[in-house]
Tab-separated table of C-alpha atoms in Angstrom:
chain	number	residue	atom	x	y	z
A	1	MET	CA	0.044	0.078	0.022
A	2	ASP	CA	0.962	3.508	-0.685
A	3	PHE	CA	2.561	5.403	1.947
A	4	LYS	CA	0.052	8.486	2.898
A	5	ASP	CA	1.045	11.598	4.074
A	6	TYR	CA	-1.142	12.256	6.528
A	7	TYR	CA	-0.150	16.251	7.048
A	8	GLN	CA	-0.425	16.540	3.620
A	9	THR	CA	-4.404	15.208	4.265
A	10	LEU	CA	-5.199	18.144	6.292
A	11	GLY	CA	-3.040	20.463	5.568
A	12	ILE	CA	-0.309	20.737	8.270
A	13	ALA	CA	2.837	21.073	9.140
A	14	LYS	CA	5.010	18.305	11.021
A	15	SER	CA	5.385	20.118	13.355
A	16	ALA	CA	1.288	21.163	14.379
A	17	SER	CA	0.043	21.134	17.784
A	18	ALA	CA	-2.330	18.852	18.984
A	19	LYS	CA	-4.546	21.227	18.552
A	20	GLU	CA	-3.982	22.561	15.399
A	21	ILE	CA	-3.840	19.065	14.419
A	22	LYS	CA	-7.721	19.262	15.374
A	23	GLN	CA	-8.884	22.553	13.911
A	24	ALA	CA	-7.425	21.392	10.434
A	25	TYR	CA	-9.493	18.016	11.093
A	26	ARG	CA	-12.956	19.579	12.171
A	27	LYS	CA	-12.703	22.198	9.601
A	28	LEU	CA	-12.082	19.919	6.318
A	29	ALA	CA	-14.768	17.117	8.128
A	30	ARG	CA	-17.492	19.644	7.863
A	31	LYS	CA	-16.220	20.415	4.510
A	32	HIS	CA	-16.721	17.303	2.962
A	33	HIS	CA	-19.131	14.718	5.512
A	34	PRO	CA	-21.092	12.896	2.932
A	35	ASP	CA	-24.346	14.547	4.978
A	36	VAL	CA	-23.323	17.708	3.753
A	37	ASN	CA	-22.717	16.643	0.227
A	38	PRO	CA	-25.093	13.601	-0.353
A	39	GLY	CA	-24.045	11.575	-3.734
A	40	ASP	CA	-20.928	13.123	-3.499
A	41	ALA	CA	-18.298	10.535	-4.076
A	42	THR	CA	-15.575	12.680	-4.399
A	43	SER	CA	-16.453	14.707	-0.989
A	44	GLU	CA	-16.889	11.573	0.572
A	45	SER	CA	-13.600	9.776	-0.271
A	46	LYS	CA	-12.228	12.960	1.084
A	47	PHE	CA	-13.764	12.223	4.319
A	48	LYS	CA	-12.555	8.535	4.200
A	49	ASP	CA	-8.865	9.957	4.315
A	50	ILE	CA	-8.935	12.981	6.267
A	51	THR	CA	-11.027	11.133	8.890
A	52	GLU	CA	-7.785	8.434	8.808
A	53	ALA	CA	-5.476	10.870	9.127
A	54	TYR	CA	-6.962	12.092	12.262
A	55	GLU	CA	-7.403	8.855	13.825
A	56	VAL	CA	-3.252	8.409	13.632
A	57	LEU	CA	-2.517	12.071	14.069
A	58	GLY	CA	-4.840	12.945	16.727
A	59	ASN	CA	-3.484	9.902	19.034
A	60	ALA	CA	-0.712	10.253	20.378
A	61	GLU	CA	1.653	6.832	20.280
A	62	THR	CA	0.046	6.336	16.624
A	63	ARG	CA	0.815	9.808	15.931
A	64	ARG	CA	5.133	8.953	17.164
A	65	LYS	CA	5.011	5.360	15.599
A	66	TYR	CA	4.225	7.324	12.060
A	67	ASP	CA	6.273	9.528	13.096
A	68	GLU	CA	9.292	7.878	13.659
A	69	LEU	CA	8.430	4.473	10.986
A	70	GLY	CA	6.962	6.199	8.107
A	71	ALA	CA	5.538	4.184	6.041
A	72	ASN	CA	6.058	0.948	7.914
A	73	TRP	CA	4.487	2.035	10.903
A	74	ARG	CA	1.480	-0.180	9.530
A	75	GLN	CA	3.692	-2.704	9.625
A	76	TYR	CA	4.340	-2.478	13.368
A	77	GLU	CA	0.877	-2.250	13.997
A	78	GLN	CA	0.209	-5.785	12.873
A	79	ALA	CA	3.244	-7.288	14.456
A	80	PRO	CA	2.614	-9.720	17.098
A	81	GLY	CA	2.910	-7.649	20.407
A	82	GLY	CA	2.032	-4.571	18.881
A	83	PRO	CA	-0.495	-2.215	20.107
A	84	GLY	CA	-3.498	-3.853	20.181
A	85	GLY	CA	-2.793	-7.273	20.091
A	86	GLY	CA	-2.145	-7.786	16.417
A	87	ALA	CA	-5.070	-6.196	15.492
A	88	ASN	CA	-4.777	-3.728	12.247
A	89	PRO	CA	-7.285	-1.043	13.245
A	90	PHE	CA	-6.344	-0.246	9.281
A	91	GLY	CA	-6.162	-3.491	7.571
A	92	SER	CA	-9.201	-2.059	4.836
A	93	GLY	CA	-7.789	0.745	4.503
A	94	TRP	CA	-11.209	1.877	6.023
A	95	PRO	CA	-11.469	1.748	9.681
A	96	PHE	CA	-14.686	1.494	9.840
A	97	GLY	CA	-15.341	-0.650	7.518
A	98	ASP	CA	-16.896	-3.677	10.238
A	99	GLY	CA	-19.989	-0.979	11.140
A	100	ARG	CA	-18.260	-0.111	14.328
A	101	TRP	CA	-15.405	2.479	15.083
A	102	THR	CA	-13.662	4.393	17.331
A	103	VAL	CA	-12.031	8.902	16.565
A	104	ASN	CA	-10.358	9.959	19.576
A	105	MET	CA	-10.663	13.949	19.594
A	106	GLY	CA	-8.103	14.477	22.508
A	107	GLY	CA	-9.214	12.503	24.994
A	108	ALA	CA	-12.983	12.204	23.932
A	109	GLU	CA	-13.850	9.197	22.220
A	110	ALA	CA	-16.613	9.034	19.885
A	111	ARG	CA	-18.038	5.394	19.264
A	112	ALA	CA	-20.931	3.790	17.296
A	113	GLY	CA	-22.087	0.891	15.090
A	114	GLY	CA	-24.896	-1.533	14.071
A	115	ALA	CA	-26.800	-0.724	11.795
A	116	GLY	CA	-26.784	3.243	12.349
A	117	ASP	CA	-25.698	5.983	10.138
A	118	PRO	CA	-21.246	6.989	11.377
A	119	PHE	CA	-21.879	9.865	9.720
A	120	SER	CA	-24.384	11.272	10.960
A	121	ASP	CA	-23.638	10.140	14.475
A	122	PHE	CA	-20.241	11.350	14.106
A	123	PHE	CA	-21.451	14.615	12.661
A	124	HIS	CA	-23.603	15.202	16.195
A	125	THR	CA	-20.963	14.102	18.499
A	126	PHE	CA	-18.069	16.419	17.564
A	127	PHE	CA	-19.971	19.176	15.938
A	128	GLY	CA	-23.629	19.244	17.472
A	129	GLY	CA	-26.918	19.395	17.294
A	130	ALA	CA	-26.125	23.516	15.981
A	131	HIS	CA	-24.323	21.973	13.072
A	132	GLU	CA	-25.929	18.563	12.490
A	133	PRO	CA	-27.285	17.862	9.062
A	134	GLN	CA	-30.241	16.357	7.918
A	135	ARG	CA	-30.413	12.875	8.150
A	136	ARG	CA	-31.381	10.877	5.070
A	137	ARG	CA	-34.566	12.311	4.175
A	138	ALA	CA	-36.264	13.229	1.298
A	139	PRO	CA	-34.672	15.987	-1.006
A	140	ARG	CA	-36.356	19.532	-0.459
A	141	ASN	CA	-36.314	21.875	-3.480
A	142	LYS	CA	-38.486	24.703	-3.595
A	143	GLY	CA	-41.154	25.110	-6.166
A	144	ARG	CA	-40.260	25.640	-9.735
A	145	ASP	CA	-40.642	29.900	-10.775
A	146	VAL	CA	-43.115	30.479	-13.156
A	147	GLU	CA	-43.316	33.562	-15.926
A	148	GLN	CA	-46.070	34.527	-17.794
A	149	SER	CA	-46.436	38.316	-19.579
A	150	ILE	CA	-49.413	41.069	-18.468
A	151	ASP	CA	-50.202	43.381	-21.019
A	152	LEU	CA	-51.189	47.094	-20.100
A	153	THR	CA	-52.389	50.653	-20.972
A	154	LEU	CA	-49.897	53.430	-20.732
A	155	GLU	CA	-52.497	54.685	-17.663
A	156	GLU	CA	-52.997	51.364	-16.163
A	157	ALA	CA	-49.121	52.355	-16.089
A	158	LEU	CA	-49.178	55.711	-14.375
A	159	HIS	CA	-51.926	55.016	-11.708
A	160	GLY	CA	-51.136	51.141	-11.243
A	161	VAL	CA	-54.263	48.407	-11.484
A	162	GLN	CA	-55.704	45.249	-10.139
A	163	ARG	CA	-56.124	42.311	-12.243
A	164	ARG	CA	-57.822	38.920	-12.102
A	165	PHE	CA	-55.309	37.143	-13.762
A	166	SER	CA	-55.262	32.926	-15.072
A	167	ILE	CA	-51.702	31.230	-14.087
A	168	ALA	CA	-51.072	27.492	-15.028
A	169	THR	CA	-49.228	25.755	-12.090
A	170	ARG	CA	-49.236	22.314	-10.807
A	171	GLY	CA	-51.097	20.986	-13.963
A	172	GLN	CA	-53.797	23.491	-14.093
A	173	ALA	CA	-55.299	26.947	-14.465
A	174	ARG	CA	-55.923	29.319	-11.282
A	175	THR	CA	-57.245	32.499	-11.239
A	176	VAL	CA	-55.058	35.282	-8.966
A	177	ASP	CA	-56.401	38.711	-7.995
A	178	VAL	CA	-52.885	40.547	-8.609
A	179	LYS	CA	-51.911	44.327	-7.687
A	180	ILE	CA	-49.839	45.903	-9.951
A	181	PRO	CA	-48.265	49.070	-8.585
A	182	PRO	CA	-48.012	52.381	-10.842
A	183	GLY	CA	-44.759	53.457	-12.692
A	184	VAL	CA	-44.103	50.214	-13.648
A	185	SER	CA	-42.089	49.784	-17.050
A	186	ASP	CA	-41.887	47.760	-20.029
A	187	GLY	CA	-40.191	44.770	-19.741
A	188	SER	CA	-40.707	45.112	-15.542
A	189	ARG	CA	-41.251	42.242	-13.396
A	190	VAL	CA	-43.731	41.677	-10.959
A	191	ARG	CA	-43.337	39.066	-8.362
A	192	ILE	CA	-46.099	36.982	-6.865
A	193	ALA	CA	-44.873	35.237	-4.488
A	194	GLY	CA	-45.802	31.685	-3.451
A	195	GLU	CA	-47.982	31.040	-6.612
A	196	GLY	CA	-45.590	29.049	-8.850
A	197	GLU	CA	-45.303	25.048	-8.867
A	198	ALA	CA	-45.014	23.654	-5.446
A	199	GLY	CA	-41.935	22.625	-3.761
A	200	VAL	CA	-40.690	18.957	-3.434
A	201	GLY	CA	-40.488	17.832	0.216
A	202	GLY	CA	-42.192	20.044	1.951
A	203	ALA	CA	-40.410	23.042	0.761
A	204	ALA	CA	-41.910	26.345	-0.226
A	205	ALA	CA	-43.642	26.944	-3.058
A	206	GLY	CA	-42.133	28.825	-6.076
A	207	ASP	CA	-43.026	32.563	-7.603
A	208	VAL	CA	-44.734	33.849	-10.418
A	209	PHE	CA	-42.951	36.602	-12.195
A	210	LEU	CA	-45.220	38.626	-14.513
A	211	ARG	CA	-43.896	40.538	-17.092
A	212	VAL	CA	-45.284	43.387	-18.104
A	213	ARG	CA	-45.573	44.923	-21.869
A	214	ILE	CA	-47.439	48.160	-21.996
A	215	ALA	CA	-48.831	48.847	-25.410
A	216	GLU	CA	-47.708	52.030	-27.483
A	217	HIS	CA	-49.082	55.156	-26.365
A	218	PRO	CA	-51.380	57.091	-30.061
A	219	LYS	CA	-49.709	60.678	-27.911
A	220	PHE	CA	-47.609	59.856	-25.786
A	221	ARG	CA	-43.902	58.410	-25.503
A	222	ARG	CA	-42.615	57.253	-22.529
A	223	GLU	CA	-38.529	57.811	-21.527
A	224	GLY	CA	-38.386	56.512	-17.044
A	225	ARG	CA	-40.411	58.228	-15.644
A	226	ASP	CA	-40.879	61.553	-18.586
A	227	LEU	CA	-43.101	62.183	-20.877
A	228	HIS	CA	-43.013	63.480	-24.300
A	229	THR	CA	-46.018	64.712	-26.616
A	230	PRO	CA	-45.849	67.266	-29.906
A	231	VAL	CA	-47.869	70.420	-29.525
A	232	ASP	CA	-49.350	71.889	-32.154
A	233	VAL	CA	-49.119	75.943	-32.109
A	234	ALA	CA	-50.839	77.655	-35.160
A	235	LEU	CA	-48.271	79.880	-37.293
A	236	THR	CA	-49.643	83.293	-35.766
A	237	THR	CA	-49.454	81.791	-31.981
A	238	ALA	CA	-45.831	81.375	-32.470
A	239	VAL	CA	-45.396	84.982	-34.051
A	240	LEU	CA	-46.942	86.376	-32.017
A	241	GLY	CA	-47.380	84.103	-29.184
A	242	GLY	CA	-50.635	83.188	-27.363
A	243	THR	CA	-51.648	79.796	-24.907
A	244	VAL	CA	-52.224	76.536	-26.197
A	245	GLU	CA	-53.914	73.099	-24.211
A	246	VAL	CA	-51.005	70.588	-23.737
A	247	PRO	CA	-53.259	67.255	-23.471
A	248	THR	CA	-51.906	65.254	-20.203
A	249	LEU	CA	-52.140	60.894	-19.740
A	250	GLU	CA	-54.387	61.823	-16.421
A	251	GLY	CA	-57.050	63.480	-18.931
A	252	PRO	CA	-57.663	67.168	-18.452
A	253	SER	CA	-55.257	69.379	-20.584
A	254	LEU	CA	-53.660	72.502	-19.159
A	255	THR	CA	-52.744	76.008	-20.571
A	256	LEU	CA	-48.941	76.909	-21.760
A	257	LYS	CA	-48.506	80.143	-22.235
A	258	ILE	CA	-46.243	80.205	-26.043
A	259	PRO	CA	-44.393	83.524	-25.843
A	260	PRO	CA	-43.461	84.763	-29.288
A	261	ALA	CA	-41.361	84.028	-31.763
A	262	THR	CA	-41.818	80.204	-30.784
A	263	GLN	CA	-39.992	78.040	-32.822
A	264	PRO	CA	-40.437	74.811	-34.246
A	265	GLY	CA	-39.357	71.732	-31.954
A	266	GLN	CA	-38.825	73.681	-29.268
A	267	VAL	CA	-39.814	72.251	-25.667
A	268	PHE	CA	-41.275	72.569	-23.292
A	269	ARG	CA	-41.169	71.124	-19.661
A	270	LEU	CA	-44.263	70.726	-17.374
A	271	LYS	CA	-43.507	69.645	-13.862
A	272	GLY	CA	-44.951	66.710	-12.514
A	273	GLN	CA	-46.885	65.207	-14.998
A	274	GLY	CA	-45.029	62.656	-16.146
A	275	MET	CA	-45.242	58.616	-14.313
A	276	PRO	CA	-44.708	58.252	-10.642
A	277	GLY	CA	-41.127	56.278	-9.623
A	278	GLY	CA	-39.396	56.327	-6.636
A	279	ARG	CA	-39.783	54.215	-3.352
A	280	SER	CA	-43.231	55.947	-2.227
A	281	HIS	CA	-44.017	56.451	-5.714
A	282	GLY	CA	-44.419	59.786	-4.959
A	283	GLU	CA	-41.984	61.538	-7.389
A	284	ARG	CA	-43.416	61.774	-10.592
A	285	GLY	CA	-41.328	62.785	-13.436
A	286	ALA	CA	-42.166	65.601	-16.058
A	287	LEU	CA	-43.961	66.193	-19.319
A	288	TYR	CA	-41.875	67.307	-22.614
A	289	ALA	CA	-44.584	69.447	-24.828
A	290	THR	CA	-42.565	69.937	-28.531
A	291	VAL	CA	-43.884	72.711	-30.587
A	292	THR	CA	-45.085	71.627	-34.068
A	293	ILE	CA	-46.127	74.480	-35.964
A	294	GLU	CA	-49.256	74.195	-37.294
A	295	VAL	CA	-49.899	76.048	-40.940
A	296	PRO	CA	-53.380	76.200	-42.531
A	297	ARG	CA	-54.258	73.853	-44.674
A	298	ARG	CA	-57.033	76.205	-46.338
A	299	LEU	CA	-57.193	80.136	-46.577
A	300	SER	CA	-59.762	82.230	-46.192
A	301	ASP	CA	-59.786	85.055	-48.678
A	302	GLU	CA	-59.381	87.735	-45.998
A	303	GLN	CA	-56.425	85.396	-44.450
A	304	ARG	CA	-55.597	84.830	-48.268
A	305	GLU	CA	-55.714	88.574	-48.349
A	306	HIS	CA	-53.742	89.529	-45.050
A	307	TYR	CA	-50.802	86.613	-46.156
A	308	GLU	CA	-50.748	88.202	-49.053
A	309	ALA	CA	-49.837	91.523	-47.643
A	310	LEU	CA	-47.786	90.617	-45.080
A	311	ALA	CA	-45.607	88.829	-47.654
A	312	GLU	CA	-45.397	91.837	-49.293
A	313	ILE	CA	-44.048	93.423	-46.728
A	314	GLU	CA	-41.166	91.217	-45.942
A	315	ARG	CA	-40.113	91.110	-49.565
A	316	PRO	CA	-36.149	91.985	-49.705
A	317	GLY	CA	-36.233	95.863	-50.542
A	318	LYS	CA	-39.543	96.516	-49.846
A	319	SER	CA	-40.577	96.276	-46.285
A	320	GLY	CA	-43.126	98.106	-45.089
A	321	ARG	CA	-40.354	99.709	-42.362
A	322	LYS	CA	-38.389	100.675	-45.225
A	323	LYS	CA	-41.261	102.885	-47.102
A	324	ARG	CA	-42.420	104.074	-42.969
A	325	ARG	CA	-38.400	105.609	-43.219
A	326	ALA	CA	-39.111	107.053	-47.205
A	327	ARG	CA	-42.107	109.365	-45.855
A	328	SER	CA	-41.172	110.418	-42.645
A	329	ASN	CA	-37.854	112.393	-44.784
A	330	ALA	CA	-40.356	113.412	-47.154
């Protein structure tokens, strides 16, 4: 049998004290115990190795023989008159093969045997009930989460809405009341706790996530908490100034003052007329109104006459200002 470096197995120096050996063993045993890693053959093998290493190094007498004889220490243990009257505690390479085993923890021994589970009994003895893993019981797995979509209008996203929603889980359709908070955005997810697939072994059920889809609005475009909308301004109002009505998502329009010489594409900000946001949903964004100049498609005779007069005035070399100056000089 190949020589096993038990110091390397426990990750300690050959000069390690009994306390350091014990600490190293406890740390590794917690990590690789089969009850902590069910079904993991690598961890179980590692656990066997570190337990074997501690059984030797944790006992002052066997450690001394191991240090003095190196690879031959097992033969010493098996020789007639050797410790244990010729009994080889590691003859099989694994000390717990007969179902009865003893581990020394610096004076304290843990003994188990028979039909019990040595791993669980061992773990309870040395790490206490607070750290005892669940023993040989059905796995507990949280239920699967379910994701569905929900369609909203922009107005519903503004105010929030309560819907009765059909959810298909656990092989059947169910209806639940869903409260959508104000200010949800397109693509966001609303969580309904415990309404997903049932858990396994008594574990909690999964959750339902509703992915929000907000329909495009004919008048408003959303950017975060802000809304954008075009506002038509008559040509004369843009030139001379005046007022226009700006629609809002909540319904009532607002009166907006247009200063003289307003240009196409000019943007006016209406504070607090956007979407709610923030933790309290009380902080609302703004509504941005972008000016579009409304050019009349049809003109009355009187309007045409005035526009023609204006065009005559604005014609190069024939401005009304120059004519007035000429008359005043006369």
